[in-house]
PDB file of C-alpha atoms in Angstrom:
ATOM      1  CA  UNK A 466     119.760  98.028  98.099  1.00 43.00           C
ATOM      2  CA  UNK A 467     117.286  98.499 100.907  1.00 53.00           C
ATOM      3  CA  UNK A 468     116.726 101.592 103.041  1.00 72.00           C
ATOM      4  CA  UNK A 469     115.088 103.723 100.369  1.00 84.00           C
ATOM      5  CA  UNK A 470     114.679 107.429 101.128  1.00 86.00           C
ATOM      6  CA  UNK A 471     113.495 110.519  99.208  1.00 87.00           C
ATOM      7  CA  UNK A 472     117.171 111.138  98.438  1.00 89.00           C
ATOM      8  CA  UNK A 473     117.702 107.755  96.776  1.00 90.00           C
ATOM      9  CA  UNK A 474     119.323 108.134  93.348  1.00 92.00           C
ATOM     10  CA  UNK A 475     116.978 106.138  91.142  1.00 93.00           C
ATOM     11  CA  UNK A 476     119.408 106.072  88.216  1.00 92.00           C
ATOM     12  CA  UNK A 477     122.169 104.644  90.415  1.00 92.00           C
ATOM     13  CA  UNK A 478     119.743 102.143  91.929  1.00 92.00           C
ATOM     14  CA  UNK A 479     118.636 101.086  88.458  1.00 93.00           C
ATOM     15  CA  UNK A 480     122.263 100.556  87.436  1.00 93.00           C
ATOM     16  CA  UNK A 481     122.890  98.351  90.493  1.00 92.00           C
ATOM     17  CA  UNK A 482     119.740  96.362  89.805  1.00 92.00           C
ATOM     18  CA  UNK A 483     120.727  95.892  86.153  1.00 93.00           C
ATOM     19  CA  UNK A 484     124.103  94.562  87.288  1.00 93.00           C
ATOM     20  CA  UNK A 485     122.478  92.227  89.803  1.00 91.00           C
ATOM     21  CA  UNK A 486     119.814  91.026  87.370  1.00 92.00           C
ATOM     22  CA  UNK A 487     121.453  91.173  83.911  1.00 91.00           C
ATOM     23  CA  UNK A 488     118.675  89.241  82.159  1.00 91.00           C
ATOM     24  CA  UNK A 489     116.184  91.886  83.268  1.00 91.00           C
ATOM     25  CA  UNK A 490     118.450  94.859  82.613  1.00 93.00           C
ATOM     26  CA  UNK A 491     116.592  96.047  79.510  1.00 93.00           C
ATOM     27  CA  UNK A 492     113.196  95.858  81.223  1.00 93.00           C
ATOM     28  CA  UNK A 493     114.557  97.571  84.348  1.00 95.00           C
ATOM     29  CA  UNK A 494     116.060 100.420  82.332  1.00 94.00           C
ATOM     30  CA  UNK A 495     112.823 100.843  80.394  1.00 95.00           C
ATOM     31  CA  UNK A 496     110.825 100.919  83.623  1.00 95.00           C
ATOM     32  CA  UNK A 497     113.199 103.550  85.019  1.00 95.00           C
ATOM     33  CA  UNK A 498     112.710 105.734  81.948  1.00 94.00           C
ATOM     34  CA  UNK A 499     108.919 105.329  82.115  1.00 95.00           C
ATOM     35  CA  UNK A 500     108.883 106.170  85.835  1.00 95.00           C
ATOM     36  CA  UNK A 501     111.040 109.238  85.179  1.00 94.00           C
ATOM     37  CA  UNK A 502     108.526 110.419  82.569  1.00 94.00           C
ATOM     38  CA  UNK A 503     105.672 109.809  85.018  1.00 93.00           C
ATOM     39  CA  UNK A 504     107.389 112.111  87.516  1.00 91.00           C
ATOM     40  CA  UNK A 505     106.658 115.040  85.191  1.00 90.00           C
ATOM     41  CA  UNK A 506     102.946 114.672  85.978  1.00 88.00           C
ATOM     42  CA  UNK A 507     102.005 116.526  89.200  1.00 84.00           C
ATOM     43  CA  UNK A 508     100.491 114.282  91.852  1.00 83.00           C
ATOM     44  CA  UNK A 509     101.398 111.066  90.045  1.00 88.00           C
ATOM     45  CA  UNK A 510     101.027 107.943  92.185  1.00 89.00           C
ATOM     46  CA  UNK A 511     103.636 105.211  91.856  1.00 92.00           C
ATOM     47  CA  UNK A 512     101.843 101.917  92.398  1.00 91.00           C
ATOM     48  CA  UNK A 513     102.469  98.541  90.800  1.00 92.00           C
ATOM     49  CA  UNK A 514      99.295  98.952  88.755  1.00 91.00           C
ATOM     50  CA  UNK A 515      99.944 102.526  87.603  1.00 92.00           C
ATOM     51  CA  UNK A 516     103.543 101.823  86.596  1.00 94.00           C
ATOM     52  CA  UNK A 517     102.556  98.598  84.816  1.00 94.00           C
ATOM     53  CA  UNK A 518      99.883 100.505  82.908  1.00 93.00           C
ATOM     54  CA  UNK A 519     102.414 103.143  81.857  1.00 94.00           C
ATOM     55  CA  UNK A 520     104.923 100.455  80.889  1.00 95.00           C
ATOM     56  CA  UNK A 521     102.298  98.814  78.712  1.00 93.00           C
ATOM     57  CA  UNK A 522     102.206 101.788  76.335  1.00 91.00           C
ATOM     58  CA  UNK A 523     104.573 102.168  73.395  1.00 89.00           C
ATOM     59  CA  UNK A 524     106.710 105.301  73.653  1.00 87.00           C
ATOM     60  CA  UNK A 525     107.817 105.120  70.009  1.00 86.00           C
ATOM     61  CA  UNK A 526     107.091 102.788  67.043  1.00 86.00           C
ATOM     62  CA  UNK A 527     109.974 100.404  67.796  1.00 86.00           C
ATOM     63  CA  UNK A 528     109.358 100.350  71.543  1.00 87.00           C
ATOM     64  CA  UNK A 529     108.685  97.000  73.241  1.00 89.00           C
ATOM     65  CA  UNK A 530     106.123  97.407  76.073  1.00 92.00           C
ATOM     66  CA  UNK A 531     106.760  95.863  79.469  1.00 89.00           C
ATOM     67  CA  UNK A 532     107.238  94.606  82.040  1.00 94.00           C
ATOM     68  CA  UNK A 533     103.621  93.523  82.578  1.00 93.00           C
ATOM     69  CA  UNK A 534     101.848  93.809  85.919  1.00 92.00           C
ATOM     70  CA  UNK A 535     101.889  90.041  86.406  1.00 91.00           C
ATOM     71  CA  UNK A 536     105.660  90.002  85.931  1.00 93.00           C
ATOM     72  CA  UNK A 537     106.080  92.856  88.403  1.00 94.00           C
ATOM     73  CA  UNK A 538     103.922  91.152  91.026  1.00 91.00           C
ATOM     74  CA  UNK A 539     105.341  87.641  90.823  1.00 91.00           C
ATOM     75  CA  UNK A 540     108.169  86.509  93.167  1.00 87.00           C
ATOM     76  CA  UNK A 541     110.830  87.200  90.534  1.00 89.00           C
ATOM     77  CA  UNK A 542     109.583  90.779  90.169  1.00 92.00           C
ATOM     78  CA  UNK A 543     111.349  92.051  93.292  1.00 92.00           C
ATOM     79  CA  UNK A 544     113.820  94.301  91.399  1.00 93.00           C
ATOM     80  CA  UNK A 545     110.921  95.970  89.573  1.00 95.00           C
ATOM     81  CA  UNK A 546     109.046  96.519  92.823  1.00 93.00           C
ATOM     82  CA  UNK A 547     112.159  97.964  94.440  1.00 93.00           C
ATOM     83  CA  UNK A 548     112.611 100.455  91.603  1.00 95.00           C
ATOM     84  CA  UNK A 549     108.956 101.501  91.822  1.00 94.00           C
ATOM     85  CA  UNK A 550     109.299 101.919  95.593  1.00 92.00           C
ATOM     86  CA  UNK A 551     112.313 104.181  95.061  1.00 92.00           C
ATOM     87  CA  UNK A 552     110.335 106.478  92.766  1.00 94.00           C
ATOM     88  CA  UNK A 553     107.443 106.456  95.231  1.00 92.00           C
ATOM     89  CA  UNK A 554     109.824 107.615  97.978  1.00 90.00           C
ATOM     90  CA  UNK A 555     111.178 110.409  95.796  1.00 90.00           C
ATOM     91  CA  UNK A 556     107.728 111.541  94.704  1.00 88.00           C
ATOM     92  CA  UNK A 557     105.461 111.377  97.766  1.00 85.00           C
ATOM     93  CA  UNK A 558     101.813 112.301  97.329  1.00 75.00           C
ATOM     94  CA  UNK A 559     100.121 114.396  99.984  1.00 60.00           C
ATOM     95  CA  UNK A 560      97.435 112.367 101.709  1.00 56.00           C
ATOM     96  CA  UNK A 561      93.975 113.822 101.399  1.00 54.00           C
ATOM     97  CA  UNK A 562      91.011 112.553 103.385  1.00 51.00           C
ATOM     98  CA  UNK A 563      89.699 109.464 101.671  1.00 52.00           C
ATOM     99  CA  UNK A 564      86.561 110.174  99.714  1.00 54.00           C
ATOM    100  CA  UNK A 565      83.456 108.512 101.017  1.00 48.00           C
ATOM    101  CA  UNK A 566      81.139 106.485  98.855  1.00 51.00           C
ATOM    102  CA  UNK A 567      79.137 108.574  96.385  1.00 53.00           C
ATOM    103  CA  UNK A 568      75.695 109.878  97.167  1.00 57.00           C
ATOM    104  CA  UNK A 569      72.497 108.980  95.384  1.00 62.00           C
ATOM    105  CA  UNK A 570      72.878 112.209  93.424  1.00 62.00           C
ATOM    106  CA  UNK A 571      76.180 110.974  91.976  1.00 65.00           C
ATOM    107  CA  UNK A 572      74.645 107.667  90.986  1.00 67.00           C
ATOM    108  CA  UNK A 573      71.846 109.689  89.416  1.00 69.00           C
ATOM    109  CA  UNK A 574      74.315 111.004  86.841  1.00 73.00           C
ATOM    110  CA  UNK A 575      74.742 107.504  85.440  1.00 73.00           C
ATOM    111  CA  UNK A 576      72.656 106.376  82.487  1.00 77.00           C
ATOM    112  CA  UNK A 577      69.129 105.017  83.136  1.00 80.00           C
ATOM    113  CA  UNK A 578      70.243 101.560  82.008  1.00 80.00           C
ATOM    114  CA  UNK A 579      73.123 101.530  84.486  1.00 77.00           C
ATOM    115  CA  UNK A 580      70.854 102.685  87.313  1.00 76.00           C
ATOM    116  CA  UNK A 581      68.349  99.980  86.411  1.00 79.00           C
ATOM    117  CA  UNK A 582      71.025  97.256  86.536  1.00 79.00           C
ATOM    118  CA  UNK A 583      72.442  98.550  89.815  1.00 77.00           C
ATOM    119  CA  UNK A 584      69.046  98.708  91.507  1.00 79.00           C
ATOM    120  CA  UNK A 585      68.093  95.261  90.225  1.00 80.00           C
ATOM    121  CA  UNK A 586      71.348  93.757  91.468  1.00 79.00           C
ATOM    122  CA  UNK A 587      71.052  95.463  94.841  1.00 78.00           C
ATOM    123  CA  UNK A 588      67.520  94.081  95.236  1.00 80.00           C
ATOM    124  CA  UNK A 589      68.733  90.637  94.194  1.00 79.00           C
ATOM    125  CA  UNK A 590      71.590  90.757  96.695  1.00 79.00           C
ATOM    126  CA  UNK A 591      69.219  91.829  99.477  1.00 78.00           C
ATOM    127  CA  UNK A 592      66.812  89.011  98.635  1.00 76.00           C
ATOM    128  CA  UNK A 593      69.591  86.428  98.543  1.00 78.00           C
ATOM    129  CA  UNK A 594      70.927  87.651 101.864  1.00 74.00           C
ATOM    130  CA  UNK A 595      67.479  87.388 103.424  1.00 73.00           C
ATOM    131  CA  UNK A 596      67.040  83.846 102.095  1.00 71.00           C
ATOM    132  CA  UNK A 597      70.352  82.807 103.609  1.00 72.00           C
ATOM    133  CA  UNK A 598      69.579  84.366 106.986  1.00 72.00           C
ATOM    134  CA  UNK A 599      66.267  82.498 107.160  1.00 68.00           C
ATOM    135  CA  UNK A 600      67.936  79.227 106.205  1.00 70.00           C
ATOM    136  CA  UNK A 601      70.708  79.664 108.756  1.00 70.00           C
ATOM    137  CA  UNK A 602      68.159  80.370 111.473  1.00 70.00           C
ATOM    138  CA  UNK A 603      66.250  77.220 110.534  1.00 63.00           C
ATOM    139  CA  UNK A 604      69.430  75.148 110.525  1.00 63.00           C
ATOM    140  CA  UNK A 605      70.410  76.634 113.877  1.00 65.00           C
ATOM    141  CA  UNK A 606      67.071  75.587 115.338  1.00 65.00           C
ATOM    142  CA  UNK A 607      67.430  72.125 113.836  1.00 62.00           C
ATOM    143  CA  UNK A 608      70.954  71.812 115.192  1.00 62.00           C
ATOM    144  CA  UNK A 609      69.728  72.708 118.663  1.00 66.00           C
ATOM    145  CA  UNK A 610      67.048  70.002 118.462  1.00 60.00           C
ATOM    146  CA  UNK A 611      69.594  67.434 117.275  1.00 57.00           C
ATOM    147  CA  UNK A 612      72.115  68.387 119.910  1.00 57.00           C
ATOM    148  CA  UNK A 613      74.501  69.937 117.432  1.00 49.00           C
ATOM    149  CA  UNK A 614      74.923  66.721 115.433  1.00 48.00           C
ATOM    150  CA  UNK A 615      74.427  68.164 111.959  1.00 47.00           C
ATOM    151  CA  UNK A 616      76.694  69.650 109.368  1.00 48.00           C
ATOM    152  CA  UNK A 617      77.256  73.218 108.273  1.00 46.00           C
ATOM    153  CA  UNK A 618      74.266  75.003 106.717  1.00 43.00           C
ATOM    154  CA  UNK A 619      74.119  75.264 102.956  1.00 45.00           C
ATOM    155  CA  UNK A 620      73.156  78.490 101.265  1.00 44.00           C
ATOM    156  CA  UNK A 621      69.616  78.603  99.882  1.00 46.00           C
ATOM    157  CA  UNK A 622      70.742  80.423  96.779  1.00 48.00           C
ATOM    158  CA  UNK A 623      69.586  79.278  93.344  1.00 55.00           C
ATOM    159  CA  UNK A 624      72.690  78.374  91.293  1.00 57.00           C
ATOM    160  CA  UNK A 625      71.397  80.385  88.354  1.00 60.00           C
ATOM    161  CA  UNK A 626      71.178  83.489  90.544  1.00 61.00           C
ATOM    162  CA  UNK A 627      74.761  83.116  91.715  1.00 67.00           C
ATOM    163  CA  UNK A 628      76.005  82.467  88.178  1.00 73.00           C
ATOM    164  CA  UNK A 629      74.173  85.522  86.880  1.00 72.00           C
ATOM    165  CA  UNK A 630      75.798  87.732  89.501  1.00 73.00           C
ATOM    166  CA  UNK A 631      79.191  86.097  89.020  1.00 77.00           C
ATOM    167  CA  UNK A 632      79.094  86.679  85.255  1.00 79.00           C
ATOM    168  CA  UNK A 633      77.970  90.297  85.661  1.00 79.00           C
ATOM    169  CA  UNK A 634      80.732  91.006  88.179  1.00 80.00           C
ATOM    170  CA  UNK A 635      83.479  89.238  86.216  1.00 83.00           C
ATOM    171  CA  UNK A 636      86.471  91.241  84.900  1.00 85.00           C
ATOM    172  CA  UNK A 637      85.565  90.065  81.389  1.00 86.00           C
ATOM    173  CA  UNK A 638      82.085  91.546  81.707  1.00 84.00           C
ATOM    174  CA  UNK A 639      83.527  94.822  83.043  1.00 84.00           C
ATOM    175  CA  UNK A 640      86.056  94.983  80.201  1.00 86.00           C
ATOM    176  CA  UNK A 641      83.328  94.596  77.567  1.00 86.00           C
ATOM    177  CA  UNK A 642      81.512  97.597  79.023  1.00 85.00           C
ATOM    178  CA  UNK A 643      84.669  99.618  79.610  1.00 88.00           C
ATOM    179  CA  UNK A 644      84.023  99.541  83.356  1.00 88.00           C
ATOM    180  CA  UNK A 645      86.588  99.218  86.152  1.00 89.00           C
ATOM    181  CA  UNK A 646      86.889  99.041  89.940  1.00 88.00           C
ATOM    182  CA  UNK A 647      88.879 101.913  91.461  1.00 89.00           C
ATOM    183  CA  UNK A 648      91.236 101.741  94.443  1.00 85.00           C
ATOM    184  CA  UNK A 649      88.374 102.664  96.771  1.00 85.00           C
ATOM    185  CA  UNK A 650      86.386  99.636  95.631  1.00 85.00           C
ATOM    186  CA  UNK A 651      83.794 101.562  93.595  1.00 86.00           C
ATOM    187  CA  UNK A 652      82.581 100.254  90.244  1.00 84.00           C
ATOM    188  CA  UNK A 653      82.987 102.964  87.582  1.00 86.00           C
ATOM    189  CA  UNK A 654      81.731 103.115  84.019  1.00 84.00           C
ATOM    190  CA  UNK A 655      83.781 104.162  80.983  1.00 84.00           C
ATOM    191  CA  UNK A 656      83.198 107.861  81.774  1.00 84.00           C
ATOM    192  CA  UNK A 657      84.377 107.481  85.353  1.00 84.00           C
ATOM    193  CA  UNK A 658      80.831 107.779  86.722  1.00 84.00           C
ATOM    194  CA  UNK A 659      80.097 105.655  89.766  1.00 82.00           C
ATOM    195  CA  UNK A 660      77.995 102.643  88.841  1.00 79.00           C
ATOM    196  CA  UNK A 661      77.974 101.086  92.296  1.00 79.00           C
ATOM    197  CA  UNK A 662      79.151 102.147  95.726  1.00 80.00           C
ATOM    198  CA  UNK A 663      82.033 100.219  97.264  1.00 82.00           C
ATOM    199  CA  UNK A 664      79.900  98.743 100.033  1.00 79.00           C
ATOM    200  CA  UNK A 665      77.265  97.462  97.607  1.00 76.00           C
ATOM    201  CA  UNK A 666      79.913  96.085  95.247  1.00 78.00           C
ATOM    202  CA  UNK A 667      81.632  94.231  98.092  1.00 80.00           C
ATOM    203  CA  UNK A 668      78.287  92.788  99.216  1.00 75.00           C
ATOM    204  CA  UNK A 669      77.508  91.516  95.723  1.00 75.00           C
ATOM    205  CA  UNK A 670      80.992  90.050  95.331  1.00 78.00           C
ATOM    206  CA  UNK A 671      80.623  88.311  98.688  1.00 75.00           C
ATOM    207  CA  UNK A 672      77.319  86.848  97.542  1.00 68.00           C
ATOM    208  CA  UNK A 673      78.992  85.151  94.571  1.00 69.00           C
ATOM    209  CA  UNK A 674      81.342  83.318  96.949  1.00 67.00           C
ATOM    210  CA  UNK A 675      78.434  81.376  98.497  1.00 51.00           C
ATOM    211  CA  UNK A 676      78.853  77.642  97.696  1.00 50.00           C
ATOM    212  CA  UNK A 677      76.043  75.727  96.128  1.00 43.00           C
TER     213      UNK A 677
END
């Protein structure tokens, strides 16, 4: 069942997968039908996330959504991933130059409240980074004086600061606001407006990984 090409017959592949995995036959056939409907949209991208999202929608009142993204991604989800890969081969998307992070003008289109939160978080991240650099330099100097006989430096980050960032960056917090992180790593609000550039978002996320 390997060796997928643009000429792969997805219906035939689905039939073989249903025969090989009878307990997942209904879900496989439903995924095939959903993927076939997706193909009617120009430029559609077949990814595990996009297909799972489409499969999560009811197509008629008696329809049973699924399979879920977690099911597709887990080790037993190989037949689902293979079917998605077959559709991706048959419906290639032309590769455009990857868009760079948005400019300040784009961020300026966000609401004042969003801009305020972003600026405050960026300042907080910068301050925390500076505190850690100073501490690491001090520990490095101390280590040199002690001949290297000291442990790893600890981050000089107030626990409440880390928790505040961690809560704000949590998926639950994003979901409440209707926000999401796109494939490029940018944080978007419910209207699709950039809330935070990918680089800044990665820096903040990295900050929350500091142990304390």
